[in-house]
Short mmCIF file of C-alpha atoms and ligand atoms in Angstrom, two decimals:
data_model
loop_
_atom_site.label_atom_id
_atom_site.label_comp_id
_atom_site.label_asym_id
_atom_site.label_seq_id
_atom_site.Cartn_x
_atom_site.Cartn_y
_atom_site.Cartn_z
CA MET H 108 96.60 82.05 94.80
CA GLU H 109 94.12 80.89 92.21
CA HIS H 110 90.65 81.81 93.34
CA ASP H 111 87.14 80.42 92.84
CA ILE H 112 85.37 83.72 93.36
CA HIS H 113 86.24 87.40 93.53
CA VAL H 114 84.71 89.62 96.23
CA ILE H 115 85.10 93.32 95.48
CA GLY H 116 85.01 95.61 98.51
CA GLY H 117 86.15 94.70 102.03
CA GLY H 118 83.48 96.56 104.00
CA LEU H 119 80.75 95.04 106.14
CA ALA H 120 79.14 93.09 103.28
CA GLY H 121 82.28 92.01 101.40
CA SER H 122 84.01 90.81 104.58
CA GLU H 123 80.98 88.73 105.57
CA ALA H 124 80.52 87.32 102.06
CA ALA H 125 84.22 86.37 101.86
CA TRP H 126 84.03 84.68 105.26
CA GLN H 127 80.95 82.62 104.35
CA LEU H 128 82.58 81.48 101.10
CA ALA H 129 85.90 80.68 102.73
CA GLU H 130 84.24 78.73 105.52
CA ALA H 131 82.38 76.73 102.87
CA GLY H 132 85.76 75.78 101.37
CA TRP H 133 86.01 78.19 98.42
CA ARG H 134 89.09 80.23 97.62
CA VAL H 135 88.32 83.92 97.69
CA ARG H 136 90.16 86.92 96.30
CA LEU H 137 89.00 89.87 98.41
CA SER H 138 89.88 93.20 96.78
CA GLU H 139 89.82 96.29 98.97
CA MET H 140 91.05 99.60 97.60
CA ARG H 141 91.87 101.12 100.99
CA GLY H 142 95.46 100.34 101.81
CA GLY H 143 96.27 100.31 98.12
CA GLY H 144 96.49 104.06 97.56
CA ASP H 145 92.74 104.83 97.46
CA THR H 146 90.09 105.64 100.02
CA THR H 147 86.55 107.02 100.34
CA PRO H 148 85.58 110.37 101.88
CA ALA H 149 83.99 108.58 104.87
CA HIS H 150 86.61 105.97 105.80
CA HIS H 151 89.59 106.86 108.00
CA GLY H 152 91.80 103.76 107.95
CA ASP H 153 92.71 100.59 106.10
CA SER H 154 90.98 97.96 108.24
CA LEU H 155 88.31 95.80 106.72
CA ALA H 156 84.71 96.38 107.89
CA GLU H 157 85.41 99.88 109.15
CA LEU H 158 82.46 101.50 110.95
CA VAL H 159 82.40 104.92 109.32
CA CYS H 160 80.12 106.62 111.83
CA SER H 161 78.39 105.27 114.95
CA ASN H 162 79.81 102.23 116.74
CA SER H 163 76.40 100.57 117.17
CA PHE H 164 74.55 97.73 115.49
CA ARG H 165 71.37 99.15 117.12
CA SER H 166 69.02 97.02 119.24
CA ASP H 167 70.10 93.52 120.21
CA ASP H 168 66.60 92.61 121.41
CA ALA H 169 65.61 89.57 119.37
CA GLU H 170 62.16 89.33 120.98
CA SER H 171 60.65 92.63 119.94
CA ASN H 172 62.99 94.35 117.50
CA ALA H 173 63.57 93.46 113.84
CA VAL H 174 67.27 94.36 113.81
CA GLY H 175 67.80 92.40 117.05
CA LEU H 176 66.15 89.44 115.33
CA LEU H 177 68.47 89.89 112.35
CA HIS H 178 71.48 89.73 114.73
CA GLN H 179 70.17 86.47 116.14
CA GLU H 180 69.65 84.94 112.69
CA MET H 181 73.11 85.99 111.54
CA ARG H 182 74.69 84.46 114.65
CA ALA H 183 72.86 81.22 113.87
CA LEU H 184 74.47 81.24 110.41
CA GLY H 185 78.02 81.78 111.64
CA SER H 186 78.35 85.49 110.86
CA LEU H 187 81.89 86.84 111.25
CA ILE H 188 80.56 90.40 111.65
CA LEU H 189 78.30 89.41 114.56
CA ARG H 190 81.01 87.22 116.12
CA GLU H 191 83.45 90.14 116.19
CA GLY H 192 80.68 92.55 117.25
CA ASP H 193 79.93 90.34 120.25
CA HIS H 194 83.60 89.89 121.01
CA HIS H 195 84.29 93.64 121.13
CA ARG H 196 81.03 94.62 122.78
CA VAL H 197 80.93 97.72 125.01
CA PRO H 198 78.11 98.58 127.47
CA ALA H 199 75.17 100.16 125.60
CA GLY H 200 71.96 99.01 127.34
CA SER H 201 69.94 96.82 125.01
CA ALA H 202 71.95 97.90 121.96
CA LEU H 203 74.92 96.03 120.51
CA ALA H 204 77.72 98.59 120.42
CA MET H 205 81.39 97.81 120.07
CA ASP H 206 84.92 99.09 120.31
CA ARG H 207 85.20 100.16 116.70
CA ASP H 208 88.94 99.65 116.28
CA GLY H 209 88.92 96.28 118.02
CA PHE H 210 85.97 95.18 115.90
CA SER H 211 87.52 96.09 112.53
CA ALA H 212 90.91 94.70 113.59
CA GLY H 213 89.18 91.45 114.60
CA VAL H 214 87.43 91.10 111.23
CA THR H 215 90.67 91.90 109.39
CA ALA H 216 92.70 89.41 111.43
CA ALA H 217 90.14 86.63 110.94
CA LEU H 218 90.14 87.07 107.18
CA GLU H 219 93.92 87.48 106.96
CA ALA H 220 94.37 84.25 108.91
CA HIS H 221 91.91 82.26 106.81
CA PRO H 222 93.73 79.88 104.45
CA ASN H 223 91.04 80.33 101.77
CA VAL H 224 91.17 84.14 101.65
CA THR H 225 93.66 86.32 99.81
CA ILE H 226 93.24 90.01 100.58
CA VAL H 227 94.51 92.22 97.79
CA ARG H 228 94.75 95.94 98.38
CA GLU H 229 93.68 97.09 94.95
CA ARG H 230 91.01 99.19 93.35
CA VAL H 231 88.88 97.26 90.86
CA ASP H 232 87.73 99.29 87.86
CA THR H 233 85.98 96.63 85.78
CA LEU H 234 83.30 94.03 86.28
CA PRO H 235 84.77 90.52 86.13
CA ASP H 236 83.48 87.85 83.72
CA THR H 237 84.07 85.12 86.31
CA PRO H 238 81.99 84.59 89.52
CA ALA H 239 82.14 87.73 91.64
CA ILE H 240 80.33 89.62 94.38
CA VAL H 241 80.25 93.41 94.10
CA ALA H 242 80.13 94.88 97.62
CA THR H 243 81.65 98.29 97.12
CA GLY H 244 79.16 100.17 99.24
CA PRO H 245 77.61 103.63 99.30
CA LEU H 246 80.88 105.24 98.16
CA THR H 247 81.84 102.92 95.32
CA ALA H 248 84.86 104.29 93.44
CA PRO H 249 83.88 106.30 90.34
CA ALA H 250 85.38 104.07 87.62
CA LEU H 251 83.56 100.98 88.87
CA SER H 252 80.35 103.00 89.32
CA GLU H 253 80.61 103.93 85.65
CA ARG H 254 80.96 100.25 84.70
CA ILE H 255 77.98 99.33 86.86
CA ALA H 256 75.89 102.10 85.29
CA GLY H 257 76.94 100.79 81.87
CA GLU H 258 75.56 97.40 82.83
CA THR H 259 72.39 98.44 84.69
CA GLY H 260 71.52 101.52 82.67
CA ARG H 261 72.27 104.98 84.04
CA ASP H 262 68.76 105.50 85.43
CA ALA H 263 69.00 102.36 87.55
CA LEU H 264 72.09 103.45 89.51
CA ALA H 265 71.61 106.29 92.00
CA PHE H 266 74.41 108.43 93.43
CA PHE H 267 72.20 110.11 96.03
CA ASP H 268 69.21 108.95 97.98
CA ALA H 269 66.11 111.10 98.57
CA ILE H 270 64.20 109.30 101.26
CA ALA H 271 60.61 110.12 102.13
CA PRO H 272 59.28 108.80 105.45
CA ILE H 273 57.45 105.47 105.44
CA VAL H 274 54.51 104.79 107.71
CA HIS H 275 53.10 101.47 108.93
CA ARG H 276 49.68 101.15 107.31
CA ASP H 277 47.96 100.01 110.51
CA SER H 278 48.95 103.21 112.31
CA ILE H 279 47.08 105.50 109.86
CA ASP H 280 43.68 106.75 111.09
CA LEU H 281 41.26 105.91 108.28
CA ASP H 282 38.40 107.74 110.01
CA THR H 283 40.19 110.92 108.91
CA ALA H 284 42.28 109.76 105.94
CA TRP H 285 40.74 108.00 102.95
CA PHE H 286 41.68 105.92 99.91
CA GLN H 287 41.42 107.67 96.55
CA SER H 288 43.61 108.47 93.56
CA ARG H 289 43.60 112.08 92.41
CA TRP H 290 40.82 112.59 89.85
CA ASN H 291 39.80 108.98 90.58
CA LYS H 292 42.49 107.63 88.32
CA GLY H 293 43.80 104.11 89.13
CA ASP H 294 41.74 101.59 91.05
CA GLY H 295 40.76 103.90 93.90
CA THR H 296 43.06 102.37 96.50
CA ASP H 297 46.38 103.60 95.15
CA TYR H 298 46.72 106.49 97.61
CA ILE H 299 45.76 107.30 101.17
CA ASN H 300 44.94 111.01 101.57
CA CYS H 301 45.24 113.14 104.69
CA PRO H 302 43.36 116.47 104.55
CA LEU H 303 44.58 119.80 105.98
CA ASP H 304 42.46 122.92 106.35
CA LYS H 305 43.93 126.39 105.83
CA ASP H 306 45.06 126.90 109.44
CA GLN H 307 46.54 123.43 109.65
CA TYR H 308 48.44 123.92 106.38
CA HIS H 309 49.95 127.26 107.44
CA ALA H 310 50.86 125.94 110.88
CA PHE H 311 52.55 123.00 109.15
CA VAL H 312 54.56 125.30 106.85
CA ASP H 313 55.63 127.46 109.82
CA ALA H 314 56.77 124.42 111.77
CA LEU H 315 58.60 123.07 108.74
CA LEU H 316 60.51 126.31 108.24
CA ALA H 317 61.38 126.53 111.93
CA GLY H 318 62.30 122.83 112.30
CA GLU H 319 65.87 121.78 113.01
CA LYS H 320 67.62 120.29 109.98
CA SER H 321 70.55 117.90 109.73
CA GLU H 322 73.72 119.24 108.17
CA TYR H 323 75.23 117.74 105.03
CA ARG H 324 78.78 116.49 105.26
CA GLU H 325 81.11 118.78 103.35
CA TRP H 326 82.02 116.13 100.73
CA GLU H 327 78.48 114.99 100.06
CA ASN H 328 77.62 117.75 97.54
CA VAL H 329 74.00 116.60 97.45
CA PRO H 330 72.34 118.41 94.55
CA TYR H 331 68.65 119.33 94.66
CA PHE H 332 66.94 117.76 91.67
CA GLU H 333 63.52 119.16 90.76
CA GLY H 334 61.13 116.38 91.67
CA CYS H 335 63.00 115.22 94.77
CA MET H 336 63.75 118.48 96.55
CA PRO H 337 63.46 118.50 100.37
CA ILE H 338 60.04 119.76 101.45
CA GLU H 339 61.61 122.42 103.68
CA VAL H 340 63.50 123.82 100.67
CA MET H 341 60.24 123.92 98.70
CA ALA H 342 58.56 125.70 101.63
CA GLU H 343 61.34 128.31 101.65
CA ARG H 344 60.42 129.19 98.05
CA GLY H 345 57.03 130.50 99.14
CA ARG H 346 54.17 129.68 101.50
CA GLU H 347 52.02 128.28 98.73
CA THR H 348 54.68 126.21 96.98
CA LEU H 349 53.85 122.98 98.79
CA ARG H 350 50.13 123.49 98.16
CA PHE H 351 50.86 123.51 94.44
CA GLY H 352 53.33 120.65 94.79
CA PRO H 353 53.24 117.52 96.96
CA MET H 354 50.48 118.92 99.21
CA LYS H 355 47.93 119.88 96.58
CA GLY H 356 44.34 119.07 97.44
CA VAL H 357 42.79 119.31 93.97
CA GLY H 358 41.02 116.28 92.59
CA LEU H 359 40.60 114.69 96.03
CA ASP H 360 37.08 114.43 97.48
CA ASP H 361 37.18 114.34 101.27
CA PRO H 362 34.31 111.95 102.14
CA ARG H 363 33.67 113.86 105.38
CA THR H 364 33.01 117.19 103.60
CA GLY H 365 32.37 116.15 100.00
CA ARG H 366 34.90 118.83 98.95
CA TRP H 367 38.54 119.11 98.00
CA PRO H 368 40.67 119.87 101.07
CA TYR H 369 42.71 123.10 101.23
CA ALA H 370 45.83 120.91 101.15
CA ALA H 371 46.51 117.20 101.39
CA VAL H 372 49.30 114.77 102.16
CA GLN H 373 49.28 111.60 100.07
CA LEU H 374 50.73 108.21 100.95
CA ARG H 375 51.45 105.53 98.35
CA GLN H 376 51.87 101.80 98.89
CA ASP H 377 55.56 100.95 99.18
CA ASN H 378 55.72 97.17 99.41
CA ALA H 379 53.87 94.19 98.00
CA HIS H 380 52.50 93.22 101.44
CA GLY H 381 50.72 96.62 101.58
CA THR H 382 51.99 97.13 105.13
CA LEU H 383 54.20 100.16 104.36
CA TRP H 384 53.11 103.45 102.81
CA ASN H 385 55.43 106.27 101.84
CA ILE H 386 54.57 109.95 102.17
CA VAL H 387 54.74 111.10 98.58
CA GLY H 388 57.28 113.85 97.85
CA PHE H 389 58.24 114.28 101.52
CA GLN H 390 62.01 113.77 101.28
CA THR H 391 63.54 115.92 104.00
CA LYS H 392 66.65 116.84 105.97
CA LEU H 393 64.65 117.60 109.13
CA LYS H 394 66.14 115.90 112.17
CA HIS H 395 64.42 112.59 112.91
CA ALA H 396 62.75 113.70 116.16
CA GLU H 397 61.42 116.79 114.37
CA GLN H 398 60.01 114.62 111.58
CA VAL H 399 58.10 112.44 114.02
CA ARG H 400 56.75 115.47 115.89
CA LEU H 401 55.79 117.43 112.78
CA PHE H 402 54.35 114.61 110.66
CA ARG H 403 52.14 113.54 113.57
CA THR H 404 50.41 116.94 113.33
CA ILE H 405 49.02 115.87 109.93
CA PRO H 406 45.37 114.80 110.32
CA GLY H 407 45.20 111.02 110.04
CA LEU H 408 48.85 110.58 111.05
CA GLU H 409 48.50 111.56 114.72
CA LYS H 410 49.49 108.04 115.78
CA ALA H 411 51.74 107.27 112.82
CA GLU H 412 54.50 104.76 113.40
CA PHE H 413 57.42 105.22 111.07
CA ALA H 414 59.24 102.32 109.45
CA ARG H 415 61.76 104.79 108.02
CA LEU H 416 62.31 108.51 108.40
CA GLY H 417 63.31 110.86 105.61
CA GLY H 418 66.81 111.86 104.56
CA LEU H 419 69.08 112.89 101.69
CA HIS H 420 72.62 111.59 101.44
CA ARG H 421 75.40 110.75 99.10
CA ASN H 422 74.81 107.06 98.41
CA THR H 423 75.37 104.59 95.58
CA PHE H 424 72.69 101.98 95.01
CA ILE H 425 71.10 100.07 92.18
CA ARG H 426 67.40 99.55 91.49
CA SER H 427 67.61 96.04 92.88
CA PRO H 428 63.93 95.01 92.75
CA GLU H 429 64.09 94.91 88.97
CA LEU H 430 67.82 94.24 88.42
CA LEU H 431 68.52 91.38 90.83
CA ASP H 432 67.05 87.90 90.93
CA PRO H 433 66.10 86.27 94.27
CA GLN H 434 69.67 84.91 94.55
CA LEU H 435 71.11 88.47 94.37
CA ARG H 436 72.44 87.87 90.83
CA LEU H 437 72.34 90.60 88.24
CA ARG H 438 69.71 89.33 85.81
CA SER H 439 71.62 90.66 82.80
CA ARG H 440 74.94 89.15 83.94
CA PRO H 441 74.36 86.33 86.43
CA ASN H 442 78.04 85.69 87.18
CA LEU H 443 77.81 88.90 89.24
CA ARG H 444 76.10 89.13 92.60
CA PHE H 445 75.57 92.38 94.47
CA ALA H 446 75.73 92.68 98.25
CA GLY H 447 75.59 95.34 100.94
CA GLN H 448 74.38 98.88 100.77
CA ILE H 449 74.78 99.05 97.00
CA THR H 450 71.71 96.78 96.80
CA GLY H 451 69.62 99.45 98.56
CA CYS H 452 69.58 98.06 102.07
CA GLU H 453 70.67 100.56 104.68
CA GLY H 454 73.01 100.20 107.64
CA TYR H 455 75.91 98.12 108.90
CA VAL H 456 73.86 95.09 109.98
CA GLU H 457 71.60 94.94 106.93
CA SER H 458 74.63 95.28 104.63
CA ALA H 459 76.45 92.45 106.41
CA ALA H 460 73.26 90.34 106.32
CA ILE H 461 72.99 90.70 102.55
CA GLY H 462 76.72 89.93 102.29
CA LEU H 463 76.11 86.76 104.29
CA LEU H 464 73.33 85.67 101.93
CA ALA H 465 75.31 86.55 98.79
CA GLY H 466 78.25 84.50 100.10
CA ARG H 467 76.03 81.51 100.90
CA PHE H 468 74.15 81.68 97.59
CA ALA H 469 77.46 81.84 95.71
CA ALA H 470 78.96 78.97 97.72
CA ALA H 471 75.97 76.76 96.89
CA GLU H 472 76.22 77.69 93.21
CA LEU H 473 79.92 76.78 93.14
CA ARG H 474 78.90 73.36 94.51
CA GLY H 475 76.43 73.06 91.64
CA GLU H 476 73.45 73.53 93.97
CA VAL H 477 70.78 76.15 94.43
CA MET H 478 70.25 77.37 97.99
CA ALA H 479 66.62 78.13 98.83
CA PRO H 480 66.30 81.72 100.06
CA PRO H 481 65.47 82.09 103.76
CA PRO H 482 61.70 82.13 104.42
CA VAL H 483 60.01 85.52 104.12
CA GLU H 484 58.89 85.21 107.75
CA THR H 485 62.53 85.57 108.90
CA ALA H 486 64.34 88.91 109.12
CA LEU H 487 66.88 87.72 106.52
CA GLY H 488 64.12 86.57 104.18
CA ALA H 489 61.99 89.70 104.67
CA LEU H 490 64.94 91.99 103.88
CA LEU H 491 66.03 89.89 100.91
CA GLY H 492 62.45 89.72 99.59
CA HIS H 493 62.10 93.49 99.82
CA ILE H 494 65.32 94.12 97.90
CA THR H 495 64.77 91.54 95.22
CA GLY H 496 61.18 92.27 94.29
CA GLY H 497 58.93 93.18 97.25
CA ALA H 498 59.69 96.91 97.08
CA ALA H 499 58.20 99.20 94.47
CA ALA H 500 61.01 99.54 91.89
CA GLU H 501 60.10 103.00 90.57
CA SER H 502 60.32 104.67 93.99
CA TYR H 503 63.04 102.38 95.38
CA GLN H 504 65.06 103.97 98.19
CA PRO H 505 67.36 102.54 100.88
CA MET H 506 65.66 100.57 103.64
CA ASN H 507 66.45 99.31 107.14
CA VAL H 508 65.02 96.01 108.34
CA ASN H 509 61.65 96.50 110.10
CA PHE H 510 58.51 94.49 110.79
CA GLY H 511 56.68 96.22 107.93
CA LEU H 512 58.78 94.09 105.54
CA PHE H 513 57.42 90.87 107.04
CA PRO H 514 54.17 89.23 105.88
CA PRO H 515 51.46 90.46 108.27
CA ILE H 516 50.39 88.16 111.10
CA PRO H 517 47.01 86.77 109.99
CA GLY H 518 43.88 87.46 112.03
CA ARG H 519 43.31 90.09 114.68
CA THR H 520 46.13 90.50 117.16
CA LYS H 521 46.70 92.87 120.02
CA LYS H 522 49.28 95.46 119.05
CA ALA H 523 51.25 94.75 122.22
CA ASP H 524 51.64 91.07 121.23
CA ARG H 525 52.47 91.59 117.59
CA LYS H 526 56.26 91.98 117.73
CA LYS H 527 56.64 88.82 119.77
CA LEU H 528 54.42 86.97 117.29
CA TYR H 529 56.69 88.13 114.45
CA THR H 530 59.88 87.05 116.19
CA ASP H 531 58.50 83.69 117.40
CA ARG H 532 57.27 82.93 113.89
CA ALA H 533 60.65 83.95 112.44
CA ARG H 534 62.60 81.69 114.80
CA ALA H 535 60.45 78.71 113.92
CA ALA H 536 60.79 79.42 110.19
CA LEU H 537 64.57 79.86 110.41
CA ALA H 538 65.01 76.62 112.36
CA GLU H 539 62.99 74.73 109.75
CA TRP H 540 64.99 76.31 106.90
CA ILE H 541 68.33 75.49 108.53
CA ALA H 542 67.19 71.92 109.15
CA ALA H 543 66.16 71.56 105.51
C1 LIG W 752 78.95 109.06 106.14
C2 LIG W 752 78.23 107.79 106.44
C3 LIG W 752 77.75 107.55 107.71
C4 LIG W 752 77.07 106.36 108.01
N1 LIG W 752 76.64 106.12 109.27
C5 LIG W 752 76.09 104.93 109.59
C6 LIG W 752 75.71 104.60 110.94
O1 LIG W 752 75.91 105.39 111.84
N2 LIG W 752 75.13 103.40 111.18
C7 LIG W 752 74.92 102.49 110.19
O2 LIG W 752 74.39 101.39 110.47
N3 LIG W 752 75.27 102.76 108.92
C8 LIG W 752 75.85 103.95 108.60
N4 LIG W 752 76.20 104.24 107.30
C9 LIG W 752 75.92 103.23 106.30
C10 LIG W 752 77.03 102.17 106.40
O3 LIG W 752 78.26 102.77 106.20
C11 LIG W 752 76.79 101.16 105.38
O4 LIG W 752 75.50 100.62 105.56
C12 LIG W 752 77.77 99.99 105.44
O5 LIG W 752 79.08 100.37 105.68
C13 LIG W 752 77.64 99.37 104.11
O6 LIG W 752 78.44 98.24 104.05
P1 LIG W 752 79.03 97.86 102.64
O7 LIG W 752 79.93 96.70 102.86
O8 LIG W 752 77.95 97.75 101.66
O9 LIG W 752 79.90 99.14 102.24
P2 LIG W 752 81.22 99.68 102.96
O10 LIG W 752 81.26 99.27 104.37
O11 LIG W 752 81.33 101.12 102.60
O12 LIG W 752 82.35 98.85 102.21
C14 LIG W 752 82.61 99.02 100.85
C15 LIG W 752 84.10 98.85 100.65
O13 LIG W 752 84.38 98.82 99.26
C16 LIG W 752 85.59 99.54 99.02
N5 LIG W 752 85.56 99.93 97.62
C17 LIG W 752 84.76 100.86 97.01
N6 LIG W 752 84.99 100.86 95.68
C18 LIG W 752 85.95 99.94 95.43
C19 LIG W 752 86.60 99.48 94.26
N7 LIG W 752 86.30 99.98 93.05
N8 LIG W 752 87.55 98.52 94.36
C20 LIG W 752 87.87 98.00 95.57
N9 LIG W 752 87.28 98.40 96.73
C21 LIG W 752 86.32 99.36 96.65
C22 LIG W 752 85.53 100.66 100.03
O14 LIG W 752 86.82 101.16 100.32
C23 LIG W 752 84.90 99.99 101.24
O15 LIG W 752 85.84 99.46 102.12
C24 LIG W 752 76.86 105.41 106.99
C25 LIG W 752 77.34 105.65 105.70
C26 LIG W 752 78.02 106.83 105.41
C27 LIG W 752 78.53 107.06 104.03
#
């Protein structure tokens, strides 16, 4: 079949993008290498949209949870991934979990049956010159990765992530922590500093060394690069290593003592809204519960709420905030859109959501129109905005959807009411956008 657009990768994002395009009347060639003699180290079968690990799309609560809200928005836009998720739902409290085989089989059957979709089981090794969506995921095949790196520049394509935890700004105690750049460089508000005295520092190092760590998968082969080494590995090198690395206190004047602290933890602004701050140099393989427990022992972070916890994984993603335009097109080669985890979003639902947007943007473009991006107050718009410019490009790392990506609610609000205010505002904004 002749096609109007080529979607490369039949995972969560590529399947959703192909569906949106096909439903809009465009003929899609969907290339998936599994089933054509290739696979990835994480996939087990040949079905489209395979869930490689857990069988959950996380919370389905659209009133007080950002991923639940994203589900709701995707349903409103005719998402195939959500339709099949709902259809194959299994009991999981307030989460949306599904029978994984039924789910993937359902997505595959829907796309196979669609008259506008041709599924080709082939590995794609080059970047097309015609309209295409690249949705090849965290384990993109090596030859195509090479081509992408050739287009984006090698530094702008990562093969591993090194994620430091991110804290919601309004959960940091600024009676203890303070704004200052080391040696007063910058404009004085670039960093938030949390001071530790000698006992606190050594207790922190002990807890770090004793803390339970996640195991790497055998095939991941995550190397430790100087500059993004896990903090627990640095601590193993010697008790003082962190104090001369990411926890150094020199050049920071604690306003409460007028002196440099024995050690310090620094947080740097992570998004344009200023709502999210990342703990500088704190990439870690500690288990998530351990991270929350341990990082809350840091003075100033006792009540920290985490938008993202740390991790290190094999992953393939581009530096989207500088490479992609707001329509998910590669600035240097606008016939190509990127979608899914390769854009630096994280997780099944976020990947499918970006696939949905890429499909809709491309469908509009094929009609000779430009689709306005969803409003930044919606979960779709907040995630898209983060990927395509809201996030700091130089420290860009994979991100789940969370309320820290949304523009803050203006005025003073009770914390207990805030989530509902976000979701009510999002629903109103989405309805207006759909109507327009
Ligand atoms: C080990 C592991 C565990 C994970 N666990 C979870 C979890 O528990 N929960 C969660 O939400 N997320 C998890 N993730 C992340 C999740 O897998 C991704 O967010 C999601 O699958 C990304 O969707 P995607 O469509 O971008 O990529 P994928 O779903 O990986 O789809 C990409 C597709 O492209 C194909 N492909 C690759 N290269 C080529 C090529 N050159 N030509 C043709 N086809 C190609 C692949 O075979 C694959 O089918 C995990 C990821 C990994 C690697």
